[in-house]
mmCIF file of C-alpha atoms in Angstrom:
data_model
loop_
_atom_site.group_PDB
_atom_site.id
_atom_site.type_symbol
_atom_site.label_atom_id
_atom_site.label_comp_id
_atom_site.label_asym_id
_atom_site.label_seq_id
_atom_site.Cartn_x
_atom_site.Cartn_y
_atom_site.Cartn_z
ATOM 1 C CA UNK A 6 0.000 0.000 0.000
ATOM 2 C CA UNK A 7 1.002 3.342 -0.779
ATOM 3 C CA UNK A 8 1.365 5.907 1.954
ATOM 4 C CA UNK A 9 1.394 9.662 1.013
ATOM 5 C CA UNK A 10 2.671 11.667 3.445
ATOM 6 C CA UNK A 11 2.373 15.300 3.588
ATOM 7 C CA UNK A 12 5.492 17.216 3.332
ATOM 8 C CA UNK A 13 6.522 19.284 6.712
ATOM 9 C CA UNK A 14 7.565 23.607 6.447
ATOM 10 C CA UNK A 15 10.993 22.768 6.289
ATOM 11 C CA UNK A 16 11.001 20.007 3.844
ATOM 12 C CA UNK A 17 8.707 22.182 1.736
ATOM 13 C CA UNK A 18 11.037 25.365 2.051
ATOM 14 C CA UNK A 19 14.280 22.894 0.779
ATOM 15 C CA UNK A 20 12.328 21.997 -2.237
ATOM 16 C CA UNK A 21 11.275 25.583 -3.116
ATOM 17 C CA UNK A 22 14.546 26.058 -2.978
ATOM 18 C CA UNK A 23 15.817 23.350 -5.303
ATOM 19 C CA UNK A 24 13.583 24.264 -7.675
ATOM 20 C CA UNK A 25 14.271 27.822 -7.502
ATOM 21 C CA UNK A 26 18.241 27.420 -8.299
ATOM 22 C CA UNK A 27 17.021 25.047 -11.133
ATOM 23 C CA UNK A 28 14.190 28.040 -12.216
ATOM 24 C CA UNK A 29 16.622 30.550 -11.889
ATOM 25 C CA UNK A 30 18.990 29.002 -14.402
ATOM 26 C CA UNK A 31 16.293 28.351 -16.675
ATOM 27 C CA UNK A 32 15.458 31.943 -17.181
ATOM 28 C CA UNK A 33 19.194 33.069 -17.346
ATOM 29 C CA UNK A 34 19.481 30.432 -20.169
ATOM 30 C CA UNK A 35 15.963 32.281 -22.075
ATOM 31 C CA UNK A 36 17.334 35.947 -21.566
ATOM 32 C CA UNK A 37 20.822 35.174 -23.352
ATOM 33 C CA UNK A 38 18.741 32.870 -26.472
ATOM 34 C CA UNK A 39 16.424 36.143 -26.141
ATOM 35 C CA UNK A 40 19.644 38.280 -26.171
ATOM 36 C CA UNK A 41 21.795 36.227 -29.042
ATOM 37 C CA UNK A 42 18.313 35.568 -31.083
ATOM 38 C CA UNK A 43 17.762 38.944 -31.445
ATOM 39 C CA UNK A 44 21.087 40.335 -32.099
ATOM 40 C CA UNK A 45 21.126 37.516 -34.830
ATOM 41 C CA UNK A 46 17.506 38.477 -35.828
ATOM 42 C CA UNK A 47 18.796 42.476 -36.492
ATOM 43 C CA UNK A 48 21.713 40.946 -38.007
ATOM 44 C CA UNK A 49 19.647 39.341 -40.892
ATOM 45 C CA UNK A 50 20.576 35.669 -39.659
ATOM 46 C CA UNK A 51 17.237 34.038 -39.652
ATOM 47 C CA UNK A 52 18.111 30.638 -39.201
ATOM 48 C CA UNK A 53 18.155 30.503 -35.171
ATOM 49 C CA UNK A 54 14.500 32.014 -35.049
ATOM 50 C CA UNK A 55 12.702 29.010 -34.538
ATOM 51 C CA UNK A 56 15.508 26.504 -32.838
ATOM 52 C CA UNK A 57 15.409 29.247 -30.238
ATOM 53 C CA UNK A 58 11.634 29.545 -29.873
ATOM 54 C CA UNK A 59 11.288 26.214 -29.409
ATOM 55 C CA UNK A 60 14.044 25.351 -26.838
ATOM 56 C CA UNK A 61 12.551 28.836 -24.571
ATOM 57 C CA UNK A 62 9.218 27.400 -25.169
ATOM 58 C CA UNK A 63 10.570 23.742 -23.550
ATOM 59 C CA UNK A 64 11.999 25.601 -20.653
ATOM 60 C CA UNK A 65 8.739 27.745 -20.368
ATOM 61 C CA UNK A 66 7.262 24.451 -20.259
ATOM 62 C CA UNK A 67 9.628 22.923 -17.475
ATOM 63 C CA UNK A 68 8.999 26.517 -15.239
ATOM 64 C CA UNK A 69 5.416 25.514 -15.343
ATOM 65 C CA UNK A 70 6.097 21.999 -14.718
ATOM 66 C CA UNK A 71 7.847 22.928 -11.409
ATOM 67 C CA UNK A 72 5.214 25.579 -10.131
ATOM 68 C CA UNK A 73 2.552 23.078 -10.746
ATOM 69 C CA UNK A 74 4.621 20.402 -8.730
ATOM 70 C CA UNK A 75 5.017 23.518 -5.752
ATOM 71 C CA UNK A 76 1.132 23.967 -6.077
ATOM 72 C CA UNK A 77 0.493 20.041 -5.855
ATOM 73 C CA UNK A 78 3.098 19.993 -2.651
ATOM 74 C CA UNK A 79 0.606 22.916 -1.360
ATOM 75 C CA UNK A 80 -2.735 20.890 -1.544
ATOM 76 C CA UNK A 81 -0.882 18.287 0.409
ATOM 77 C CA UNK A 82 -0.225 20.329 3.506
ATOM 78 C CA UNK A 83 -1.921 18.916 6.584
ATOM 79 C CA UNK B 24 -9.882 14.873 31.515
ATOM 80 C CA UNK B 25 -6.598 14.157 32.188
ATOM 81 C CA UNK B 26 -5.783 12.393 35.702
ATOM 82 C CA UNK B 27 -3.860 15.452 37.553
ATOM 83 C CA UNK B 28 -1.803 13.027 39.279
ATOM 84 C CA UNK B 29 -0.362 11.176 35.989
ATOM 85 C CA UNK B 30 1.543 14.202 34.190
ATOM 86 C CA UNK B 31 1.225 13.028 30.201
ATOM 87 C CA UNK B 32 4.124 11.899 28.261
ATOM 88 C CA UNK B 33 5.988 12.564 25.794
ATOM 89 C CA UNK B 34 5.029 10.441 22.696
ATOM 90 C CA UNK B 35 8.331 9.823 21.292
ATOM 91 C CA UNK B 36 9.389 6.091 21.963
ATOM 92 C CA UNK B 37 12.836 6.988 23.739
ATOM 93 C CA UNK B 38 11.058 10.105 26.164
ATOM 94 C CA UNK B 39 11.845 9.864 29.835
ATOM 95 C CA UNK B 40 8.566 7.857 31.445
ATOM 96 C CA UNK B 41 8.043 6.570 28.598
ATOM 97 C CA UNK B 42 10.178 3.030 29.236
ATOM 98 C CA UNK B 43 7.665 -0.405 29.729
ATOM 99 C CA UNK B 44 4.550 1.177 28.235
ATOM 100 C CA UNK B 45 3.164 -0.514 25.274
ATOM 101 C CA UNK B 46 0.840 0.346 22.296
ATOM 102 C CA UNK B 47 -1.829 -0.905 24.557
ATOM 103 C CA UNK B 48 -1.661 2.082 26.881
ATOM 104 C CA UNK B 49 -4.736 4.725 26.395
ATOM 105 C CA UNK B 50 -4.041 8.174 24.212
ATOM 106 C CA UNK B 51 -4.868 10.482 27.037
ATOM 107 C CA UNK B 52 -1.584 9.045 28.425
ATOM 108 C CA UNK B 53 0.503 10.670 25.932
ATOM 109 C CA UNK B 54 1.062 14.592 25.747
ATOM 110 C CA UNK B 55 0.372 15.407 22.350
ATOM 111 C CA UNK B 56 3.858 17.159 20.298
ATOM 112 C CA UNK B 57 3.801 20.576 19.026
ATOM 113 C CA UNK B 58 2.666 20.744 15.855
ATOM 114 C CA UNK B 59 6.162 21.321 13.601
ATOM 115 C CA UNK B 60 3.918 23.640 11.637
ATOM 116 C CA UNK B 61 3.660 26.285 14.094
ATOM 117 C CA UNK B 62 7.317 26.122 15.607
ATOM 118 C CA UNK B 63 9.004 29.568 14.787
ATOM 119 C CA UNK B 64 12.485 30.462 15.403
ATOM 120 C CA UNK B 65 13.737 34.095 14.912
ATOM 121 C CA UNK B 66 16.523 34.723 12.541
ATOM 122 C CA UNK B 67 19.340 34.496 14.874
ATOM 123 C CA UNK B 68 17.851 31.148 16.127
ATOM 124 C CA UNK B 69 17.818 32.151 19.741
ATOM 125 C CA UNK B 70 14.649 31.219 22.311
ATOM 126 C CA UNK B 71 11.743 33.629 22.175
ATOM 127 C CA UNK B 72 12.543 34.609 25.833
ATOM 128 C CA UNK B 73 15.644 35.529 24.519
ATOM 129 C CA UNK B 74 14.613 37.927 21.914
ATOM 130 C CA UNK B 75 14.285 41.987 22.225
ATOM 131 C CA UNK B 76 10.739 43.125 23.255
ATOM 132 C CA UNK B 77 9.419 44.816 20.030
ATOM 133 C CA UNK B 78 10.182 40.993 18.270
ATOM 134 C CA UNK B 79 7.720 39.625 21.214
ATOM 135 C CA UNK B 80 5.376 42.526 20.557
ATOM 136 C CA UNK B 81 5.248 41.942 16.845
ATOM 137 C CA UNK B 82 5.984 38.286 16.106
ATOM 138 C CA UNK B 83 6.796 36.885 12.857
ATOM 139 C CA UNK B 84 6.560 33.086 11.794
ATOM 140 C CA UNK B 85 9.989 33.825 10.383
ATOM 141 C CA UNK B 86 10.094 30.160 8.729
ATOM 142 C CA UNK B 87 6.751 30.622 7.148
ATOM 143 C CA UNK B 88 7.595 33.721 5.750
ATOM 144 C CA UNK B 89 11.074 32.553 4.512
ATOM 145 C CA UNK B 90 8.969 29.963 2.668
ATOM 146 C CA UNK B 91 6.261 32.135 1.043
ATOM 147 C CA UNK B 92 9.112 34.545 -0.096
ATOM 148 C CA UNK B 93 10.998 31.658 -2.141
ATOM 149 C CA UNK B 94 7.675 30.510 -3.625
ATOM 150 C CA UNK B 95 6.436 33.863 -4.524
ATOM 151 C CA UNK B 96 9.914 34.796 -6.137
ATOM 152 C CA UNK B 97 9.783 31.307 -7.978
ATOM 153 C CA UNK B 98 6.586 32.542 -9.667
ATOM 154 C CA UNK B 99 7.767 35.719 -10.151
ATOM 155 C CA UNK B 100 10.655 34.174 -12.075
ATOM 156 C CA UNK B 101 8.456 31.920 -13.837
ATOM 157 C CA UNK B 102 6.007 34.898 -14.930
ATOM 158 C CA UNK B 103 9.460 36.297 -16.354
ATOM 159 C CA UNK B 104 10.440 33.054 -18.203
ATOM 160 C CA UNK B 105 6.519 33.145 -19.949
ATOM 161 C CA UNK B 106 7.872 37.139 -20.870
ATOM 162 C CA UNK B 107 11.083 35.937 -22.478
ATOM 163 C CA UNK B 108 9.373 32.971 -24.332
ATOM 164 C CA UNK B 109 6.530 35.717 -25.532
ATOM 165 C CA UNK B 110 9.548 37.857 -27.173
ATOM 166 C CA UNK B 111 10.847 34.438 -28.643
ATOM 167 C CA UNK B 112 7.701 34.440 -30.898
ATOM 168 C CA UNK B 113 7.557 37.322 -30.998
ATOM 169 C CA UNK B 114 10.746 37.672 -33.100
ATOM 170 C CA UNK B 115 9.206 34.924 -35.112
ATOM 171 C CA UNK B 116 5.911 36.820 -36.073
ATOM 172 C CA UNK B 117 8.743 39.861 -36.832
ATOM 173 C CA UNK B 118 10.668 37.520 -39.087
ATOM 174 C CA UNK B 119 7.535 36.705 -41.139
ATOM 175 C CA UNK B 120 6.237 40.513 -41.101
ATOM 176 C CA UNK B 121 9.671 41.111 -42.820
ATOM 177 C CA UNK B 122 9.498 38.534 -45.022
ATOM 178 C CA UNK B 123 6.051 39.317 -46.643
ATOM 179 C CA UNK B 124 7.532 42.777 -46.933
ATOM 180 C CA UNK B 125 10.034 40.777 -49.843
ATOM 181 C CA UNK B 126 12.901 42.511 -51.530
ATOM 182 C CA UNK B 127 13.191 46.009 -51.827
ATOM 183 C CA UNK B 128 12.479 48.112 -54.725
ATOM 184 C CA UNK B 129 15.402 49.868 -56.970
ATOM 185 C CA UNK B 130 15.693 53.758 -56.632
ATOM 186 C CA UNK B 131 17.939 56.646 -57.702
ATOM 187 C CA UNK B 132 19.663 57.472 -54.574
ATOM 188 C CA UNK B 133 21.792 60.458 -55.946
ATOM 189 C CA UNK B 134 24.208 61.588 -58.518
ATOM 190 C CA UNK B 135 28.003 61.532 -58.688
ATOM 191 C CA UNK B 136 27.729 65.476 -59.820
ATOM 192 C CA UNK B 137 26.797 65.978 -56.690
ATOM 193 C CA UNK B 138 28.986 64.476 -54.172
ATOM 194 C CA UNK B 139 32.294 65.625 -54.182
ATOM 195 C CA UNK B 140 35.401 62.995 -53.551
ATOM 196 C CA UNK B 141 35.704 63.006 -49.806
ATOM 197 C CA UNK B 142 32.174 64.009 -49.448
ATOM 198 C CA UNK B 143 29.081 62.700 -48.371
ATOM 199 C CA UNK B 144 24.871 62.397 -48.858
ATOM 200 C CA UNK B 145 22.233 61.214 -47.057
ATOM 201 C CA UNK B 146 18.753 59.479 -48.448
ATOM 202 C CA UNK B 147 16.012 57.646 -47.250
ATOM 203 C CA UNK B 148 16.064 53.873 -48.040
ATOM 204 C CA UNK B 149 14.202 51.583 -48.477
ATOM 205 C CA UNK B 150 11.550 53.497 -46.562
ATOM 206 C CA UNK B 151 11.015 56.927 -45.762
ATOM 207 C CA UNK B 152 12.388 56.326 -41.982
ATOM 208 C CA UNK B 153 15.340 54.080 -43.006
ATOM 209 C CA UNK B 154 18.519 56.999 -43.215
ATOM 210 C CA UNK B 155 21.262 56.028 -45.036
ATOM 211 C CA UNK B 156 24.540 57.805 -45.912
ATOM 212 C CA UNK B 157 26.375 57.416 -49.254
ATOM 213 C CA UNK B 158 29.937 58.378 -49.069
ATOM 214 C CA UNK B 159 32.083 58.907 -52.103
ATOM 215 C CA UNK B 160 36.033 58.171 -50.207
ATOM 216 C CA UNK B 161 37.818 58.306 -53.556
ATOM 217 C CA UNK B 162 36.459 58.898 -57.584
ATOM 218 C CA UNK B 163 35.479 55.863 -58.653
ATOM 219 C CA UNK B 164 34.242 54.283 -54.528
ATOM 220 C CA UNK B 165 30.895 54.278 -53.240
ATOM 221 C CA UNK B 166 29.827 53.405 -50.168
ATOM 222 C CA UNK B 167 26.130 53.532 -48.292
ATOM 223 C CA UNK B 168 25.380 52.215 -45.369
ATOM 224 C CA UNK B 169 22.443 52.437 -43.102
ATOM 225 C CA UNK B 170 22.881 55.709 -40.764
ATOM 226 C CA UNK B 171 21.679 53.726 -38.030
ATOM 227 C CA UNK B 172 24.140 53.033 -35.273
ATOM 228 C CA UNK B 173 24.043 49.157 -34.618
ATOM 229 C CA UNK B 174 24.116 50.099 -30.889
ATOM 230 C CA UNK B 175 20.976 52.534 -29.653
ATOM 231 C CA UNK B 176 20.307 53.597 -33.516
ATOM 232 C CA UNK B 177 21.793 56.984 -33.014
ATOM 233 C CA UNK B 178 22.677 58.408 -36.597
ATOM 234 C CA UNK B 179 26.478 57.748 -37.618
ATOM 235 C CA UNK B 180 28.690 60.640 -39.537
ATOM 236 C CA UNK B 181 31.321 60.170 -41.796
ATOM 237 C CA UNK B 182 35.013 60.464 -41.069
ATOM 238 C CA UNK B 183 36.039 60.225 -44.381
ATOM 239 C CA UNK B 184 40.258 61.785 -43.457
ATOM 240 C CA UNK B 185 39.749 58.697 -40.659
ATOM 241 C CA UNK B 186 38.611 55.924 -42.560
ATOM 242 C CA UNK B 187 35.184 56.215 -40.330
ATOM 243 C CA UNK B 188 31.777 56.164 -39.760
ATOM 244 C CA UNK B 189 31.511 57.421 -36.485
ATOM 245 C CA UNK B 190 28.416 57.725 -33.812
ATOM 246 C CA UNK B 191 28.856 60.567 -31.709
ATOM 247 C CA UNK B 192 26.526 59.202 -29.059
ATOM 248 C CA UNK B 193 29.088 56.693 -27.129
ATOM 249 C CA UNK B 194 31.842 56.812 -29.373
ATOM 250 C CA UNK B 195 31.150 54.264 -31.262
ATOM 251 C CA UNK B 196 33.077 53.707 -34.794
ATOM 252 C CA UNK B 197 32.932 51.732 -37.735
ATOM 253 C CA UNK B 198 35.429 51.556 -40.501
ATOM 254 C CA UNK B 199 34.047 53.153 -43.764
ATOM 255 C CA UNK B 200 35.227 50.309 -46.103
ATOM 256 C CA UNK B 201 33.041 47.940 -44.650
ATOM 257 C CA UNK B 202 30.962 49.402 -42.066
ATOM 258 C CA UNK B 203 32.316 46.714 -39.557
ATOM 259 C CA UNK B 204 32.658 48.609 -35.977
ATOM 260 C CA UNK B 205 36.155 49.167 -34.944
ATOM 261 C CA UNK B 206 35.556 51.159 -31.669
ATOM 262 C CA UNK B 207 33.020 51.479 -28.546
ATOM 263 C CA UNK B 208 29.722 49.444 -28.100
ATOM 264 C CA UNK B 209 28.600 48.505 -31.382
ATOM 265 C CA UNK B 210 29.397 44.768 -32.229
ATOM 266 C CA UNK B 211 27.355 44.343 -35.183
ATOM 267 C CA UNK B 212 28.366 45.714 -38.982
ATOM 268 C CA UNK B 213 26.326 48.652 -40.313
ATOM 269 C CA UNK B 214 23.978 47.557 -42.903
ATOM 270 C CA UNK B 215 24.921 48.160 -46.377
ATOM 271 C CA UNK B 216 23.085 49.923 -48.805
ATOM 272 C CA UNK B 217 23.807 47.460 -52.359
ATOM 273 C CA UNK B 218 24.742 50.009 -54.824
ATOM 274 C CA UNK B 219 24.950 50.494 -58.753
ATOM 275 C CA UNK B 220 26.303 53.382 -60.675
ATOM 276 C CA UNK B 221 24.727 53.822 -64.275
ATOM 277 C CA UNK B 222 26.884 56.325 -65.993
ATOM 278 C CA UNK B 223 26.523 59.351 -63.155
ATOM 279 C CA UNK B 224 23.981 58.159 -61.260
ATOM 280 C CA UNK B 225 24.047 56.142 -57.880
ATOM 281 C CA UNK B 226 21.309 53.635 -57.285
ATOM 282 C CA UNK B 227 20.064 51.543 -54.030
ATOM 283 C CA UNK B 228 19.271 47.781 -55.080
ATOM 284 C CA UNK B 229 18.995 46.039 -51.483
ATOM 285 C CA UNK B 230 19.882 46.198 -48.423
ATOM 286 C CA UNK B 231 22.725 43.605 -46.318
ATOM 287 C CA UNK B 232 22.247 42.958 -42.959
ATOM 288 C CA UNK B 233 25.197 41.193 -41.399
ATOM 289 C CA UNK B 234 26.080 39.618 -37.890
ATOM 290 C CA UNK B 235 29.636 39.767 -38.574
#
């Protein structure tokens, strides 16, 4: 049988953490493709557009997938 | 209610008074733990009995709120990730909108009567907000580039003596032979301005954006 057991403050607060570093350096990796996209965009090198669209989108995607997981670990509070 | 004689124990198997009693011993027995939830400690992890009066007077779950701050800044960050993705595509929808625009059209930018060797001319192309400035560095050179600094778009003048185009806003400079910057914060070429001469007069055929 499978016990689910509500996660305490301070076991909560060490994953918000871990997800936050891993957040963190998702969005540092989206403003430089959002930096070098664009300087290649001006530049007249079109070929990076989508690549770069897609692999934000993904880590969009993997942001959201976290926060949901934070909101689930929420609804589980005692 | 609790017998006043028998004080209640601590629940935790290896408490003090605790030693011979089995699971068969009623609840009531047992003084119930503090609830982990509503344990705060102050930053400097000291007792509350230790802590200056205005923290008594005002007290703060400080790990509570050192949870809801990392949570709130992790959607805060997340709202910012959804911002940079939204520019993503939107550089996409830009890249199509420039696209349908297609190729622009030919036009008579100036004549060579009128610019002197060592001299200079500005024009529109290809639209009416798109400055450009023809230079003519020796008698039979000429070069037009976009006026628009690469940097903050700030117009660039020709240093024809120097070998420059140079933007007066922060220094910037870009050699005139091929509009590639030499100096300050630019680090993209200028556009060229593709050029034909027929006879004595210049025209603009296209426009070469570069990343190098």
């Amino acid at each position: 049988m499978r016990v689910t057991r509500p996660f305490t403050r301070a076991q909560r607060t060490i994953v918000v953490y871990g997800m936050l570093t891993f957040v963190l350096m998702l969005v540092v990796l989206q403003l430089w493709l959002l930096t070098a996209t664009m300087n290649a965009f001006l530049g007249g090198d079109t070929s990076v557009i989508w690549p770069a669209a897609w692999v934000s989108l993904v880590c969009l995607l993997l942001n959201l997938g976290l926060l949901g997981y934070l909101y689930r670990i929420e609804r589980t509070r005692t | 209610m609790p017998d006043p004689v028998r004080r209640p124990i601590d629940v935790r198997i290896d408490s003090p008074g605790r030693e011979g009693l089995t699971g068969t011993v009623p609840a009531s027995v047992y003084a119930p733990l503090a609830d982990q939830e509503q344990i705060t400690v102050a930053p400097d992890g000291r007792p509350m009995e230790e802590q200056p009066s205005w923290r008594a007077d005002f007290p703060i779950d400080w790990p509570q709120d050192e949870y809801v701050e990392r949570r709130d800044f992790m959607k805060f960050l997340v709202l910012i990730s959804l911002a940079f993705t939204a520019g993503q595509f939107w550089i996409v929808m830009e890249n199509y909108w420039r696209r349908g625009t297609g190729q622009p059209d030919i036009r008579r930018v100036a004549s060579l009567d009128d610019i002197p060797v060592g001299g200079a001319t500005t024009f529109a192309y290809p639209g009416e907000h798109d400055p450009c400035v023809l230079v003519r560095p020796a008698e039979n050179v000429v070069v037009a580039y976009s006026q628009k600094c690469t940097h903050l778009s700030c117009a660039v003048r020709p240093l024809v003596d120097r070998g420059l185009l140079q933007c007066p806003c922060h220094e910037g400079a870009f050699e005139l032979s091929s509009g590639r910057p030499v100096a300050g914060p630019p680090s993209r070429p200028l556009p060229v301005v593709q050029l034909q001469v027929r006879g004595r007069e210049v025209f603009a055929t296209g426009i070469d954006q570069r990343t190098v």
